[in-house]
Amino acid sequence: MSDLVEIANLFQSYDGRRNILNDVSLTLQKGRIIGLLGPNGSGKTTLIKLLNGLLQPSGGSIRIGGLEVGTATKSHVAYLPDRTYLQGGSRVSDILALFQDFYEDFSVEKAGAMLESLKIDPSRKMNQLSKGTREKVQLILVMSRKADLYILDEPIAGVDPAARDYILSTIINNYDPESALLISTHLIGDIEKVLDDVVFLKEGRVLLHSSADYIRGAFGKSVDEYFREVFAC
């Protein structure tokens, strides 16, 4: 394994006074599935935006594959936002064709196989699909790329409980093991079985960064149980 993401002394402030992120330093390795966990307001969304180059840091640095985050890293990151952005009357097949034109690393064959696996008809229009199915299509678009870093923000939040294991298996079976996969979620109990590492954020600081197995061994608790203990009100 080798370091893919290097975050050093990262600060982020929106008003010049209150820091949303406070001196965050992390390294994320290739071949790992990492849970980015914390309560609302802990800085998870801000960190994700910084990794995607959607914000400029107030201080510190982020490198992905040795490159400063910016235009050069956009082709290395596949990002699933926490909100549905695919709307309108476009057919699923048309959106696949658009992604194939836009991203050199996009595999329309891989996307087609996942659509079939999840029983989604590519001839259907987006406005004919339920919110949960639109979110599945977004996930398929992301996982059909060959990226270095996959960032999934609440990938199973809009999916019914019966489908969550199916969605998680789709994620695991279709991400490149030479990449890193960062998942931000509140549904820790549903995803912890696939996590290699966890990062706990609290009030913009890294409270814990360890392997999931370390938490289970050192504290005798699941990641979900330990999270609830650490962040108990």
mmCIF file of C-alpha atoms in Angstrom:
data_model
loop_
_atom_site.group_PDB
_atom_site.id
_atom_site.type_symbol
_atom_site.label_atom_id
_atom_site.label_comp_id
_atom_site.label_asym_id
_atom_site.label_seq_id
_atom_site.Cartn_x
_atom_site.Cartn_y
_atom_site.Cartn_z
ATOM 1 C CA MET A 1 0.000 0.000 0.000
ATOM 2 C CA SER A 2 1.092 3.562 -0.601
ATOM 3 C CA ASP A 3 -0.192 6.986 0.357
ATOM 4 C CA LEU A 4 -2.650 8.418 -2.141
ATOM 5 C CA VAL A 5 -4.059 11.414 -0.280
ATOM 6 C CA GLU A 6 -1.836 13.639 1.853
ATOM 7 C CA ILE A 7 -3.558 16.323 3.924
ATOM 8 C CA ALA A 8 -1.270 18.570 5.973
ATOM 9 C CA ASN A 9 -2.261 21.197 8.545
ATOM 10 C CA LEU A 10 -5.521 21.929 6.754
ATOM 11 C CA PHE A 11 -7.655 24.856 7.905
ATOM 12 C CA GLN A 12 -10.918 26.094 6.455
ATOM 13 C CA SER A 13 -12.876 29.158 7.504
ATOM 14 C CA TYR A 14 -15.893 30.678 5.780
ATOM 15 C CA ASP A 15 -16.000 33.961 7.686
ATOM 16 C CA GLY A 16 -12.361 34.488 8.584
ATOM 17 C CA ARG A 17 -13.087 33.918 12.265
ATOM 18 C CA ARG A 18 -14.513 30.471 12.976
ATOM 19 C CA ASN A 19 -12.622 27.493 11.568
ATOM 20 C CA ILE A 20 -14.754 24.695 10.093
ATOM 21 C CA LEU A 21 -11.620 22.553 9.846
ATOM 22 C CA ASN A 22 -8.852 22.917 12.422
ATOM 23 C CA ASP A 23 -5.334 21.736 11.584
ATOM 24 C CA VAL A 24 -6.439 18.498 9.901
ATOM 25 C CA SER A 25 -3.609 16.164 8.880
ATOM 26 C CA LEU A 26 -4.362 12.784 7.308
ATOM 27 C CA THR A 27 -2.924 10.282 4.882
ATOM 28 C CA LEU A 28 -5.235 7.920 3.005
ATOM 29 C CA GLN A 29 -3.770 4.859 1.389
ATOM 30 C CA LYS A 30 -4.497 3.025 -1.821
ATOM 31 C CA GLY A 31 -6.396 -0.208 -1.490
ATOM 32 C CA ARG A 32 -8.381 0.956 1.547
ATOM 33 C CA ILE A 33 -12.057 1.685 2.138
ATOM 34 C CA ILE A 34 -12.286 4.527 4.626
ATOM 35 C CA GLY A 35 -15.296 5.721 6.575
ATOM 36 C CA LEU A 36 -15.424 9.482 7.145
ATOM 37 C CA LEU A 37 -17.606 9.688 10.245
ATOM 38 C CA GLY A 38 -18.840 12.456 12.487
ATOM 39 C CA PRO A 39 -21.979 14.286 13.607
ATOM 40 C CA ASN A 40 -23.560 17.112 11.642
ATOM 41 C CA GLY A 41 -21.319 20.175 11.700
ATOM 42 C CA SER A 42 -18.121 18.186 12.208
ATOM 43 C CA GLY A 43 -16.592 19.300 8.890
ATOM 44 C CA LYS A 44 -17.142 16.194 6.738
ATOM 45 C CA THR A 45 -18.845 18.025 3.859
ATOM 46 C CA THR A 46 -16.244 20.787 3.902
ATOM 47 C CA LEU A 47 -13.422 18.249 3.720
ATOM 48 C CA ILE A 48 -15.130 16.481 0.824
ATOM 49 C CA LYS A 49 -15.518 19.766 -1.066
ATOM 50 C CA LEU A 50 -11.842 20.529 -0.528
ATOM 51 C CA LEU A 51 -10.804 17.093 -1.810
ATOM 52 C CA ASN A 52 -12.884 17.728 -4.929
ATOM 53 C CA GLY A 53 -11.398 21.185 -5.504
ATOM 54 C CA LEU A 54 -14.780 22.840 -4.928
ATOM 55 C CA LEU A 55 -13.258 25.025 -2.195
ATOM 56 C CA GLN A 56 -9.839 26.559 -1.717
ATOM 57 C CA PRO A 57 -8.299 25.871 1.706
ATOM 58 C CA SER A 58 -7.748 28.762 4.079
ATOM 59 C CA GLY A 59 -4.482 27.145 5.108
ATOM 60 C CA GLY A 60 -2.518 23.942 4.727
ATOM 61 C CA SER A 61 -2.388 21.647 1.720
ATOM 62 C CA ILE A 62 -4.028 18.628 0.065
ATOM 63 C CA ARG A 63 -2.256 16.397 -2.435
ATOM 64 C CA ILE A 64 -3.770 13.532 -4.383
ATOM 65 C CA GLY A 65 -1.270 11.288 -6.097
ATOM 66 C CA GLY A 66 1.406 13.884 -5.347
ATOM 67 C CA LEU A 67 -0.527 16.682 -7.075
ATOM 68 C CA GLU A 68 -1.972 19.745 -5.380
ATOM 69 C CA VAL A 69 -5.750 19.600 -5.560
ATOM 70 C CA GLY A 70 -6.975 21.576 -8.547
ATOM 71 C CA THR A 71 -7.583 21.128 -12.250
ATOM 72 C CA ALA A 72 -4.890 18.444 -12.472
ATOM 73 C CA THR A 73 -6.582 16.203 -9.892
ATOM 74 C CA LYS A 74 -10.174 16.376 -11.155
ATOM 75 C CA SER A 75 -9.630 13.438 -13.501
ATOM 76 C CA HIS A 76 -8.307 11.374 -10.576
ATOM 77 C CA VAL A 77 -11.394 11.767 -8.371
ATOM 78 C CA ALA A 78 -14.867 10.252 -8.855
ATOM 79 C CA TYR A 79 -17.410 11.982 -6.628
ATOM 80 C CA LEU A 80 -20.925 11.025 -5.594
ATOM 81 C CA PRO A 81 -22.647 14.002 -3.920
ATOM 82 C CA ASP A 82 -25.292 13.552 -1.274
ATOM 83 C CA ARG A 83 -28.024 15.098 -3.431
ATOM 84 C CA THR A 84 -29.651 13.857 -6.596
ATOM 85 C CA TYR A 85 -28.493 15.994 -9.531
ATOM 86 C CA LEU A 86 -29.866 13.933 -12.435
ATOM 87 C CA GLN A 87 -33.247 15.344 -13.365
ATOM 88 C CA GLY A 88 -35.337 16.014 -16.456
ATOM 89 C CA GLY A 89 -36.340 13.970 -19.452
ATOM 90 C CA SER A 90 -32.968 12.514 -20.445
ATOM 91 C CA ARG A 91 -32.850 8.761 -20.845
ATOM 92 C CA VAL A 92 -30.418 6.797 -18.704
ATOM 93 C CA SER A 93 -28.659 5.604 -21.873
ATOM 94 C CA ASP A 94 -28.162 9.222 -22.986
ATOM 95 C CA ILE A 95 -26.537 10.100 -19.670
ATOM 96 C CA LEU A 96 -24.190 7.124 -19.998
ATOM 97 C CA ALA A 97 -23.184 8.350 -23.451
ATOM 98 C CA LEU A 98 -22.571 11.842 -22.044
ATOM 99 C CA PHE A 99 -20.316 10.475 -19.306
ATOM 100 C CA GLN A 100 -18.451 8.368 -21.862
ATOM 101 C CA ASP A 101 -17.718 11.517 -23.862
ATOM 102 C CA PHE A 102 -16.767 13.551 -20.800
ATOM 103 C CA TYR A 103 -14.586 11.074 -18.880
ATOM 104 C CA GLU A 104 -11.866 9.093 -20.626
ATOM 105 C CA ASP A 105 -11.900 6.549 -17.796
ATOM 106 C CA PHE A 106 -15.650 5.870 -17.965
ATOM 107 C CA SER A 107 -16.679 2.331 -18.961
ATOM 108 C CA VAL A 108 -20.119 2.213 -20.576
ATOM 109 C CA GLU A 109 -19.895 -1.595 -20.546
ATOM 110 C CA LYS A 110 -19.356 -1.626 -16.801
ATOM 111 C CA ALA A 111 -22.234 0.812 -16.328
ATOM 112 C CA GLY A 112 -24.512 -1.350 -18.458
ATOM 113 C CA ALA A 113 -23.690 -4.428 -16.404
ATOM 114 C CA MET A 114 -24.502 -2.605 -13.163
ATOM 115 C CA LEU A 115 -27.767 -1.278 -14.574
ATOM 116 C CA GLU A 116 -28.725 -4.829 -15.480
ATOM 117 C CA SER A 117 -27.690 -6.089 -12.037
ATOM 118 C CA LEU A 118 -29.843 -3.453 -10.335
ATOM 119 C CA LYS A 119 -32.685 -4.038 -12.823
ATOM 120 C CA ILE A 120 -32.694 -0.476 -14.154
ATOM 121 C CA ASP A 121 -33.938 -0.065 -17.736
ATOM 122 C CA PRO A 122 -31.511 2.256 -19.607
ATOM 123 C CA SER A 123 -34.317 3.378 -21.914
ATOM 124 C CA ARG A 124 -36.223 4.942 -18.999
ATOM 125 C CA LYS A 125 -36.187 8.708 -18.560
ATOM 126 C CA MET A 126 -34.848 10.164 -15.330
ATOM 127 C CA ASN A 127 -38.141 11.856 -14.482
ATOM 128 C CA GLN A 128 -39.824 8.453 -14.694
ATOM 129 C CA LEU A 129 -37.605 7.013 -11.967
ATOM 130 C CA SER A 130 -38.038 7.139 -8.217
ATOM 131 C CA LYS A 131 -35.624 9.212 -6.123
ATOM 132 C CA GLY A 132 -33.939 6.029 -4.910
ATOM 133 C CA THR A 133 -33.449 4.725 -8.447
ATOM 134 C CA ARG A 134 -32.012 8.072 -9.607
ATOM 135 C CA GLU A 135 -29.524 7.819 -6.762
ATOM 136 C CA LYS A 136 -28.606 4.305 -7.886
ATOM 137 C CA VAL A 137 -27.964 5.639 -11.405
ATOM 138 C CA GLN A 138 -25.674 8.320 -9.951
ATOM 139 C CA LEU A 139 -23.776 5.654 -8.037
ATOM 140 C CA ILE A 140 -23.386 3.579 -11.201
ATOM 141 C CA LEU A 141 -21.970 6.583 -13.060
ATOM 142 C CA VAL A 142 -19.352 7.116 -10.356
ATOM 143 C CA MET A 143 -18.378 3.460 -9.970
ATOM 144 C CA SER A 144 -18.027 3.025 -13.743
ATOM 145 C CA ARG A 145 -15.008 5.303 -13.760
ATOM 146 C CA LYS A 146 -11.437 4.101 -13.210
ATOM 147 C CA ALA A 147 -10.423 6.731 -10.664
ATOM 148 C CA ASP A 148 -7.696 6.907 -8.039
ATOM 149 C CA LEU A 149 -10.032 8.232 -5.352
ATOM 150 C CA TYR A 150 -13.749 7.540 -5.056
ATOM 151 C CA ILE A 151 -15.670 9.825 -2.703
ATOM 152 C CA LEU A 152 -19.196 8.740 -1.829
ATOM 153 C CA ASP A 153 -21.277 11.123 0.292
ATOM 154 C CA GLU A 154 -24.195 9.251 1.899
ATOM 155 C CA PRO A 155 -24.406 6.607 -0.874
ATOM 156 C CA ILE A 156 -27.152 4.547 0.801
ATOM 157 C CA ALA A 157 -29.134 7.269 2.586
ATOM 158 C CA GLY A 158 -31.896 7.363 -0.028
ATOM 159 C CA VAL A 159 -32.094 3.609 -0.495
ATOM 160 C CA ASP A 160 -34.532 1.375 1.361
ATOM 161 C CA PRO A 161 -32.959 -0.968 3.966
ATOM 162 C CA ALA A 162 -33.617 -4.077 1.875
ATOM 163 C CA ALA A 163 -31.481 -2.688 -0.968
ATOM 164 C CA ARG A 164 -28.538 -1.438 1.093
ATOM 165 C CA ASP A 165 -26.555 -4.678 1.106
ATOM 166 C CA TYR A 166 -27.061 -4.927 -2.653
ATOM 167 C CA ILE A 167 -25.817 -1.371 -3.135
ATOM 168 C CA LEU A 168 -22.792 -1.991 -0.907
ATOM 169 C CA SER A 169 -21.877 -5.138 -2.816
ATOM 170 C CA THR A 170 -22.167 -3.139 -6.053
ATOM 171 C CA ILE A 171 -19.727 -0.580 -4.644
ATOM 172 C CA ILE A 172 -17.247 -3.184 -3.399
ATOM 173 C CA ASN A 173 -17.331 -5.286 -6.561
ATOM 174 C CA ASN A 174 -16.832 -2.346 -8.899
ATOM 175 C CA TYR A 175 -14.183 -0.160 -7.335
ATOM 176 C CA ASP A 176 -10.555 -0.479 -8.363
ATOM 177 C CA PRO A 177 -8.559 -2.050 -5.487
ATOM 178 C CA GLU A 178 -5.587 0.098 -6.509
ATOM 179 C CA SER A 179 -7.617 3.173 -5.581
ATOM 180 C CA ALA A 180 -8.979 4.489 -2.285
ATOM 181 C CA LEU A 181 -12.670 4.686 -1.447
ATOM 182 C CA LEU A 182 -13.870 7.330 1.018
ATOM 183 C CA ILE A 183 -17.435 6.942 2.295
ATOM 184 C CA SER A 184 -19.173 9.574 4.399
ATOM 185 C CA THR A 185 -22.330 8.341 6.105
ATOM 186 C CA HIS A 186 -24.495 8.427 9.211
ATOM 187 C CA LEU A 187 -25.579 4.816 8.613
ATOM 188 C CA ILE A 188 -22.471 3.351 10.199
ATOM 189 C CA GLY A 189 -24.032 0.043 11.175
ATOM 190 C CA ASP A 190 -24.927 -0.636 7.554
ATOM 191 C CA ILE A 191 -21.469 0.002 6.100
ATOM 192 C CA GLU A 192 -18.948 -0.854 8.798
ATOM 193 C CA LYS A 193 -18.553 -4.439 7.576
ATOM 194 C CA VAL A 194 -16.875 -3.105 4.405
ATOM 195 C CA LEU A 195 -14.631 -0.517 6.100
ATOM 196 C CA ASP A 196 -10.893 -0.976 6.432
ATOM 197 C CA ASP A 197 -10.242 2.326 8.201
ATOM 198 C CA VAL A 198 -12.265 5.026 9.933
ATOM 199 C CA VAL A 199 -11.752 8.736 10.491
ATOM 200 C CA PHE A 200 -13.743 10.403 13.277
ATOM 201 C CA LEU A 201 -14.182 14.157 12.865
ATOM 202 C CA LYS A 202 -15.401 16.341 15.709
ATOM 203 C CA GLU A 203 -15.678 20.132 15.558
ATOM 204 C CA GLY A 204 -13.330 20.222 12.590
ATOM 205 C CA ARG A 205 -10.590 18.125 14.159
ATOM 206 C CA VAL A 206 -9.478 14.535 13.637
ATOM 207 C CA LEU A 207 -10.493 12.752 16.811
ATOM 208 C CA LEU A 208 -9.429 9.292 15.642
ATOM 209 C CA HIS A 209 -7.880 7.698 12.554
ATOM 210 C CA SER A 210 -7.415 3.953 12.813
ATOM 211 C CA SER A 211 -8.317 0.634 11.298
ATOM 212 C CA ALA A 212 -11.792 -0.695 11.986
ATOM 213 C CA ASP A 213 -10.216 -3.885 13.321
ATOM 214 C CA TYR A 214 -8.229 -1.869 15.886
ATOM 215 C CA ILE A 215 -11.446 -0.385 17.296
ATOM 216 C CA ARG A 216 -13.045 -3.807 17.573
ATOM 217 C CA GLY A 217 -9.977 -5.326 19.217
ATOM 218 C CA ALA A 218 -8.969 -2.459 21.519
ATOM 219 C CA PHE A 219 -12.420 -1.451 22.721
ATOM 220 C CA GLY A 220 -14.421 -4.646 22.239
ATOM 221 C CA LYS A 221 -17.093 -2.739 20.343
ATOM 222 C CA SER A 222 -18.305 -2.393 16.788
ATOM 223 C CA VAL A 223 -17.432 0.833 14.983
ATOM 224 C CA ASP A 224 -21.062 1.899 15.303
ATOM 225 C CA GLU A 225 -21.120 1.213 19.053
ATOM 226 C CA TYR A 226 -17.835 3.039 19.627
ATOM 227 C CA PHE A 227 -18.980 5.993 17.532
ATOM 228 C CA ARG A 228 -22.155 6.291 19.627
ATOM 229 C CA GLU A 229 -20.078 6.203 22.806
ATOM 230 C CA VAL A 230 -17.599 8.837 21.628
ATOM 231 C CA PHE A 231 -20.237 11.207 20.303
ATOM 232 C CA ALA A 232 -22.912 10.642 22.967
ATOM 233 C CA CYS A 233 -24.745 13.896 23.750
#
